[in-house]
Backbone as JSON, one array per atom type, in Angstrom:
{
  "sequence": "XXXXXXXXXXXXXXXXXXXXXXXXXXXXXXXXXXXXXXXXXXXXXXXXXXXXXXXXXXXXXXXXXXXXXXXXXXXXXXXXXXXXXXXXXXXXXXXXXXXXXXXXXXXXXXXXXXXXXXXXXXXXXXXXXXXXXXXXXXXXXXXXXXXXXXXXXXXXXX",
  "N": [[-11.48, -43.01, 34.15], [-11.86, -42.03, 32.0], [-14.79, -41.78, 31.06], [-16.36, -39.62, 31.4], [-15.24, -37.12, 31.04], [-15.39, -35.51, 27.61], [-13.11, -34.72, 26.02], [-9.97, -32.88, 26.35], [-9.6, -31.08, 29.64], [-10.94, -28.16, 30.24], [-9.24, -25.07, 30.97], [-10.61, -22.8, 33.44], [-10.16, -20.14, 34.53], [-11.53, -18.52, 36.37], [-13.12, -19.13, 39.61], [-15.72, -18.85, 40.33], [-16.98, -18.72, 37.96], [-17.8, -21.53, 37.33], [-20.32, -23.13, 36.39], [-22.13, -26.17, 36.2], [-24.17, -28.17, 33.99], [-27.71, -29.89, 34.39], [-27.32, -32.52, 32.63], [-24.16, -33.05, 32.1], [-23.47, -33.33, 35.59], [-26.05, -35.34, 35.29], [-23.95, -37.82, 34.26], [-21.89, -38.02, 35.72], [-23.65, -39.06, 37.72], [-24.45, -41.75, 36.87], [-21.59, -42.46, 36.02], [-20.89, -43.09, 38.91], [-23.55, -44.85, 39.81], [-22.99, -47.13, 38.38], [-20.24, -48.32, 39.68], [-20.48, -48.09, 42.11], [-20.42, -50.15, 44.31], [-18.34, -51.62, 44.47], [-16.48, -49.96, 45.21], [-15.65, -48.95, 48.95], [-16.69, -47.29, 51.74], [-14.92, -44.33, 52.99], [-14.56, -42.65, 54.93], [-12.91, -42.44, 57.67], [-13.83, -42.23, 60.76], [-16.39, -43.07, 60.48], [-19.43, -45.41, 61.34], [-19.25, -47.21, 59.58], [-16.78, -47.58, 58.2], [-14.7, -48.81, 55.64], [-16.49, -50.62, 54.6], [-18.81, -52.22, 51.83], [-19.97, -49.45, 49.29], [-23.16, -48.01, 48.9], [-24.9, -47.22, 46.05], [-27.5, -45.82, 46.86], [-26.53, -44.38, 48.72], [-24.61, -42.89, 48.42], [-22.54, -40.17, 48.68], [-21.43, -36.65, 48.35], [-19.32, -36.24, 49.74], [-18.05, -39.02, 49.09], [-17.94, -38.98, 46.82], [-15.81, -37.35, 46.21], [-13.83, -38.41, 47.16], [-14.09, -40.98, 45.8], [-14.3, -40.33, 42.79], [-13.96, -37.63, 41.85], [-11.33, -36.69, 43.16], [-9.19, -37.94, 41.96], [-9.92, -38.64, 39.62], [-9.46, -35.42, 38.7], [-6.84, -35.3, 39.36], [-3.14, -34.96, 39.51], [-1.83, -35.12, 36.49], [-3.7, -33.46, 35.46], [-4.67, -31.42, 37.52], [-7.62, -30.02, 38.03], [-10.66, -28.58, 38.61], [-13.9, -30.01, 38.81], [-15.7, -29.02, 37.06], [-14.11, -28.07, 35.07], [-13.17, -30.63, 34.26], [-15.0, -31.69, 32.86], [-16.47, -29.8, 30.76], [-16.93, -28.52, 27.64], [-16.6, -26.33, 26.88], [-15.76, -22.88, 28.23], [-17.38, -20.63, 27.93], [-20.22, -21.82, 28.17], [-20.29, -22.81, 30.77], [-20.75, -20.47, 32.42], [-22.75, -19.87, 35.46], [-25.77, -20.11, 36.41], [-27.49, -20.18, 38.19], [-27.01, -20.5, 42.43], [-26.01, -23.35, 44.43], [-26.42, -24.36, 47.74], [-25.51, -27.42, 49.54], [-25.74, -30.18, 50.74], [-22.6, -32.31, 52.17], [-22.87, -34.53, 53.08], [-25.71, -35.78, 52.1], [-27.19, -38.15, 49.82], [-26.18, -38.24, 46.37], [-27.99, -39.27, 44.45], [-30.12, -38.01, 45.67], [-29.76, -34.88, 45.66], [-29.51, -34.36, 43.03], [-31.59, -35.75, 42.22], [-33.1, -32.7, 43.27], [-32.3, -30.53, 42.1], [-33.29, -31.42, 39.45], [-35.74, -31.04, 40.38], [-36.36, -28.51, 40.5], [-35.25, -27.45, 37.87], [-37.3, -28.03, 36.63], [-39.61, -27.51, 37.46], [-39.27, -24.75, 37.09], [-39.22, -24.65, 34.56], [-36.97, -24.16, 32.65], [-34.15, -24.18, 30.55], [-32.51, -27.18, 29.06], [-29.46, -26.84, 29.0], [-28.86, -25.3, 31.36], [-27.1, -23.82, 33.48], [-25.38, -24.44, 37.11], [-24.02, -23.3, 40.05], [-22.31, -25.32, 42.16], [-20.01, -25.61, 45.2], [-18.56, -28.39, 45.66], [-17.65, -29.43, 43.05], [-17.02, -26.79, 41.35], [-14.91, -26.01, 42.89], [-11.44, -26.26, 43.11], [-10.35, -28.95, 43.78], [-7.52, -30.14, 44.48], [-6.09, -27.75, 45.14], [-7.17, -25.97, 47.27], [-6.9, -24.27, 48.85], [-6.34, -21.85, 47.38], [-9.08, -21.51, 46.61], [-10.4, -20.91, 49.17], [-10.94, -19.06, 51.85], [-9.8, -17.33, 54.68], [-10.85, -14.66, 54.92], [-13.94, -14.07, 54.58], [-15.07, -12.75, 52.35], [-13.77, -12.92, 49.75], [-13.84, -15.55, 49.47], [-14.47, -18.25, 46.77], [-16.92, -18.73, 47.22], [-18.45, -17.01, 47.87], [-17.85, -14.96, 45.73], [-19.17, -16.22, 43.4], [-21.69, -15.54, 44.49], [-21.94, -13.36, 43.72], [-22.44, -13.22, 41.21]],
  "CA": [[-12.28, -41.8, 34.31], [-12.74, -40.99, 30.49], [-15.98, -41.47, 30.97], [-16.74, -38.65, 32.56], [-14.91, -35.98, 30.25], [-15.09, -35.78, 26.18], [-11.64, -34.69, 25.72], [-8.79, -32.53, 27.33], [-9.67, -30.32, 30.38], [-10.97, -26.99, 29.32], [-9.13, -24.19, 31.88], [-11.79, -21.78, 33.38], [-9.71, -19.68, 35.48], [-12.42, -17.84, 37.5], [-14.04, -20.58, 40.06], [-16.98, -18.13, 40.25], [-17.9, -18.65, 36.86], [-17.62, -22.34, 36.85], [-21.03, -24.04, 36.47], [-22.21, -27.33, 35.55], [-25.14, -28.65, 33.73], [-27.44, -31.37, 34.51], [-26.54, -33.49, 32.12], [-23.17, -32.79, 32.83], [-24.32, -34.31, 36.56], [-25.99, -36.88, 35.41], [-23.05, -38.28, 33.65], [-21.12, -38.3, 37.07], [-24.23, -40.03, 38.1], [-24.21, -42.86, 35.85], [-21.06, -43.57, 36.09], [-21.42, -43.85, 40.39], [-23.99, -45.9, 39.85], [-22.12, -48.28, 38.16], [-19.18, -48.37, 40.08], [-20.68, -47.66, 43.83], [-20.96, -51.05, 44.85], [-17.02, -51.48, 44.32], [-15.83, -49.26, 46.07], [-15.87, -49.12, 49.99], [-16.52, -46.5, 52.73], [-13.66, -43.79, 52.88], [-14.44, -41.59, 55.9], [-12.51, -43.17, 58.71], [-14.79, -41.66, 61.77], [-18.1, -43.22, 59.92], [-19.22, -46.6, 61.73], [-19.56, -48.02, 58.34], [-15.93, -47.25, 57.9], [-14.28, -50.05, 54.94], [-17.73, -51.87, 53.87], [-19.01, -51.35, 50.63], [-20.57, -48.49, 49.32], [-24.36, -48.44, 47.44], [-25.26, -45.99, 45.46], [-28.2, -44.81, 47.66], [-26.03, -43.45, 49.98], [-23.25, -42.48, 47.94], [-22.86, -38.65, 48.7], [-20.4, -36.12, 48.18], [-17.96, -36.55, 50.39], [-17.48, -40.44, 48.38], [-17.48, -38.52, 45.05], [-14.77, -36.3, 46.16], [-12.92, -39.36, 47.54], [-13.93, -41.6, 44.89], [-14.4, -40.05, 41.84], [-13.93, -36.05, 41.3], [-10.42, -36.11, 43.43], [-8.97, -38.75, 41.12], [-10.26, -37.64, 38.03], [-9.08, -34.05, 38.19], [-5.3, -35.04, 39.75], [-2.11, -34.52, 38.39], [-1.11, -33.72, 35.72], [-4.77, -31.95, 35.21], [-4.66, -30.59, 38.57], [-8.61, -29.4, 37.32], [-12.03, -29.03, 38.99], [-14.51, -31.52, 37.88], [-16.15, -28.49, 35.9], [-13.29, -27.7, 34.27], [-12.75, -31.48, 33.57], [-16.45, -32.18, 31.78], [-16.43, -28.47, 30.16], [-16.35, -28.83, 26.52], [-16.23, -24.61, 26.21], [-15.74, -22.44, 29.12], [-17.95, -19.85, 27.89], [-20.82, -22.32, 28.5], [-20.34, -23.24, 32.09], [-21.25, -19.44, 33.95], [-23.83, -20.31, 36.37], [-27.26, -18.95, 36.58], [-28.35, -20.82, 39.68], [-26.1, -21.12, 43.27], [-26.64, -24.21, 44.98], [-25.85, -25.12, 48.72], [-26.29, -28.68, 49.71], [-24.9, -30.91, 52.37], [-22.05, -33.26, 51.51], [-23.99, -36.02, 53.41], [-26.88, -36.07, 51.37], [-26.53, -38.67, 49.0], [-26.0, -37.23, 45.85], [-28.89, -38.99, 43.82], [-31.56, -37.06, 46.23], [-29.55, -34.18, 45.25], [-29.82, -34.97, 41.31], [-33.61, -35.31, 42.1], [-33.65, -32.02, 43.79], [-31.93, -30.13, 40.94], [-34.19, -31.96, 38.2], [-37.23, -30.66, 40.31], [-36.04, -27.25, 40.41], [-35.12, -27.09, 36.51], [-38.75, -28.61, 35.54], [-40.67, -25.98, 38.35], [-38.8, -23.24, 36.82], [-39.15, -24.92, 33.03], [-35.59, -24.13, 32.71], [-33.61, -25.07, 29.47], [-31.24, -28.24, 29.23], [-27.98, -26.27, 29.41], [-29.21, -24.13, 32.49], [-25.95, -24.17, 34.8], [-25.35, -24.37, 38.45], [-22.6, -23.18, 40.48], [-21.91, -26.66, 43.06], [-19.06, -25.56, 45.35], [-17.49, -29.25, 45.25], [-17.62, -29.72, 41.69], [-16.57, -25.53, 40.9], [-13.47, -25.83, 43.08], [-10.33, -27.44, 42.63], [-10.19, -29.76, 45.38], [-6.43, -30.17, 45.01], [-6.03, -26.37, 45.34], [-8.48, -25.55, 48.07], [-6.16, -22.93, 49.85], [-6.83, -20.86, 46.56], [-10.5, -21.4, 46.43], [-11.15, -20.89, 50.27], [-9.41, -18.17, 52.42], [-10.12, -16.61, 56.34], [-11.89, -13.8, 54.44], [-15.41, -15.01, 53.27], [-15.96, -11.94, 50.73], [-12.76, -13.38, 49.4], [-13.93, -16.71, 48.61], [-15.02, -18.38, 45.37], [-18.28, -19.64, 47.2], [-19.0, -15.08, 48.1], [-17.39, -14.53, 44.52], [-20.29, -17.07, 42.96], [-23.09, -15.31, 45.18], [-22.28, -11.93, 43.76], [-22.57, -12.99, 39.76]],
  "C": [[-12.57, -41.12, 32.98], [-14.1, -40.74, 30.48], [-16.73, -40.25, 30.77], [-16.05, -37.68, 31.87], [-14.99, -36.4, 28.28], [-13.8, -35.27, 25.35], [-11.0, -33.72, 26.77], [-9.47, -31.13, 28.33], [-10.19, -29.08, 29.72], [-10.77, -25.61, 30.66], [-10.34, -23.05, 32.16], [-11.06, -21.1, 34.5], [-10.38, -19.16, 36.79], [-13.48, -18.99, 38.27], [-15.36, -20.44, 39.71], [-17.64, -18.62, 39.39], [-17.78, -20.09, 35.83], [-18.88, -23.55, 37.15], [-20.91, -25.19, 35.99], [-23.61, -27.38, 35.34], [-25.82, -29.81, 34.67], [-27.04, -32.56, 34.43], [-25.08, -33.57, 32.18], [-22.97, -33.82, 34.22], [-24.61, -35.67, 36.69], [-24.92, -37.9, 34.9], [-22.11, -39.11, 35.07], [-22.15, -39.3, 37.95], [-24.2, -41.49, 37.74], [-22.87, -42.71, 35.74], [-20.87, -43.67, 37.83], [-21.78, -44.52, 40.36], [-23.37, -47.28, 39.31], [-21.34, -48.97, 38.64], [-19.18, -48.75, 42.0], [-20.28, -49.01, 44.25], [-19.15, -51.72, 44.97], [-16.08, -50.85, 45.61], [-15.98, -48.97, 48.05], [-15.89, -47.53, 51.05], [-15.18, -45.89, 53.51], [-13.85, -42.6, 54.11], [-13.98, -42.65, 57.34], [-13.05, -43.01, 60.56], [-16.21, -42.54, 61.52], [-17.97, -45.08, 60.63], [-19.44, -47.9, 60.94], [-18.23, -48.26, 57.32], [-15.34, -48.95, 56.74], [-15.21, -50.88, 54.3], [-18.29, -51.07, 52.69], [-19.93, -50.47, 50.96], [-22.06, -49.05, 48.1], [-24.33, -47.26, 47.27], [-26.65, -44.97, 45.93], [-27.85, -44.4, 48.76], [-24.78, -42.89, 49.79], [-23.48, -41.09, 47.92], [-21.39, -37.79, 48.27], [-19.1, -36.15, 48.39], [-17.01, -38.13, 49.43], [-17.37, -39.85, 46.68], [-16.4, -37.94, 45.17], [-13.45, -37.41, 46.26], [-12.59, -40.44, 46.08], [-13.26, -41.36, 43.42], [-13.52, -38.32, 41.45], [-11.86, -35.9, 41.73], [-9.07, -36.77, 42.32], [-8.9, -38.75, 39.78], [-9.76, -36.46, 38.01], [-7.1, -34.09, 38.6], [-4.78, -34.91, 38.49], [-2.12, -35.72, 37.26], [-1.93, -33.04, 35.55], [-4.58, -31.14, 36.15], [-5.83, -29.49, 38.55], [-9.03, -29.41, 38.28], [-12.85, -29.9, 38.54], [-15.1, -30.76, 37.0], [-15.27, -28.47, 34.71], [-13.15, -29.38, 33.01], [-13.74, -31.83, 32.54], [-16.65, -31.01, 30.9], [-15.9, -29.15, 29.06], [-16.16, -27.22, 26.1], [-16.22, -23.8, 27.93], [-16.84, -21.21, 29.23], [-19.16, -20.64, 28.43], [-21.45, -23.07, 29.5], [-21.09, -21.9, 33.06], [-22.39, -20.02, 34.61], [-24.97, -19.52, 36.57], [-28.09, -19.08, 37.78], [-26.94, -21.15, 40.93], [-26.89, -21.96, 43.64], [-25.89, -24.23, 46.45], [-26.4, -26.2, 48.92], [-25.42, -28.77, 51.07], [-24.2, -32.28, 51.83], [-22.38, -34.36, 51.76], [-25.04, -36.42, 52.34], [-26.2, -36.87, 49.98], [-26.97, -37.75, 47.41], [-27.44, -37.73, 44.29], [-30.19, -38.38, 44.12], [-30.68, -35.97, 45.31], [-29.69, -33.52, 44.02], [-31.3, -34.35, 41.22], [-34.32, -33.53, 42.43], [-33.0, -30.82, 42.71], [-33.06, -29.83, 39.88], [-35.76, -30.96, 38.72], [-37.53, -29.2, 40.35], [-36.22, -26.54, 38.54], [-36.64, -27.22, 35.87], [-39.44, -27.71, 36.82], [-40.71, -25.09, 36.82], [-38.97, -23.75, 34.77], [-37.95, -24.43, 32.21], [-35.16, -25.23, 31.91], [-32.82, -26.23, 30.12], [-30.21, -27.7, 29.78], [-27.96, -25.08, 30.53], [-27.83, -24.8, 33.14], [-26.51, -23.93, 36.45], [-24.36, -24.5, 39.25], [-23.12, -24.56, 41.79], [-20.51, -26.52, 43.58], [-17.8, -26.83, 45.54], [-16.93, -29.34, 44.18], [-17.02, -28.12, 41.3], [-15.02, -25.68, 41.29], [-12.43, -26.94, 43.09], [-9.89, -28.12, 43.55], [-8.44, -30.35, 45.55], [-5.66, -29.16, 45.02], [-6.8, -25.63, 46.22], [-7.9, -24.15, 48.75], [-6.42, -21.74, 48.25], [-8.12, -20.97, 45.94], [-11.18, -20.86, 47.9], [-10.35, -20.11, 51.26], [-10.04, -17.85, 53.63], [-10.85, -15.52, 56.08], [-13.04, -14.27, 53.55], [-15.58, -14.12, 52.31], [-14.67, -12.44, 50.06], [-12.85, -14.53, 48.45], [-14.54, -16.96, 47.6], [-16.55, -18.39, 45.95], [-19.14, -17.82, 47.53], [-18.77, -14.47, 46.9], [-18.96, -14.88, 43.3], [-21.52, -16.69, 43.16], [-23.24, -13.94, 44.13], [-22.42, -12.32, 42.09], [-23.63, -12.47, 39.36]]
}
C-alpha cells in the first residue's frame, strides 16, 4: 500500500476538516485498477459473492474492504485522508459529497472530474467523502445516535 501515501500518516484530528483532492483520488484509482482483477467479491449477501472483481464495478464498499481498511490499520489506525495527506492544513474541504457505496467508484471519479471542470475549479480543490474522511477502524467516534453530532453534520456546517 505505499503506493498510495508519500510518507508517514499526517494526523488531522477533526474528521470535518478532512478533505481529499482529486488527484489524491485518482491515485486510489490507479492503483484499483491495477489490482481489481485480483482480488474477489467481499460482500457475502452479493450473488457474485467470491468471483473476481473488475474494476468497472469496483465500488466503495470493495475499497473499504480492499484497499482503504488495510491501508489505514494498525499501527496507523488513520483515515485514508489522513493516510495520502502530505499537510493537514491542505486537506479542509470546500465541496461535501454524498454518493452511494454501490456506485462503482470510477463513475464516481467521472462525476467529481465533471463537477471540478463545470465549476473550473483549481487542482487542489478538496472534497469532504465520508468513507475516505472517517476512520473506518474507529467508526463509533465518527458516527453517533445524534446526527448534529456526527462528522458527516460537523462537515455540512464548515
Amino acid at each position: 500500500y505505499s503506493y498510495l501515501s508519500s510518507g508517514p500518516s499526517v494526523p488531522i484530528p477533526r474528521t470535518e476538516v478532512r478533505g481529499i483532492t482529486i488527484q489524491q483520488l485518482s491515485h486510489l484509482l490507479d492503483f484499483v485498477e491495477e489490482r481489481a482483477s485480483s482480488w474477489c467479491e467481499c460482500v457475502s449477501v452479493s450473488p457474485h459473492y467470491g468471483q473476481p472483481l473488475s474494476f468497472k464495478d469496483f465500488n466503495m464498499y470493495h475499497s473499504e474492504y480492499w484497499v482503504i481498511g488495510p491501508a489505514t490499520a494498525s499501527p496507523l489506525s488513520c483515515s485514508y485522508v489522513e493516510l495520502v495527506a502530505s499537510e493537514a492544513a491542505s486537506q479542509r474541504p470546500l465541496w461535501y459529497v454524498t454518493y452511494l457505496w454501490q456506485q462503482p467508484l470510477h463513475e464516481f471519479m467521472t462525476c467529481l472530474r465533471r463537477h471540478a471542470s463545470l465549476r473550473e475549479l483549481p487542482e487542489h480543490t478538496t472534497y469532504w467523502v465520508g468513507a475516505l474522511a472517517n476512520n473506518q477502524h474507529r467508526l463509533v467516534d465518527e458516527v453517533c445516535n445524534k446526527p448534529r453530532k456526527t462528522s458527516f453534520c460537523r462537515a455540512l456546517k464548515l
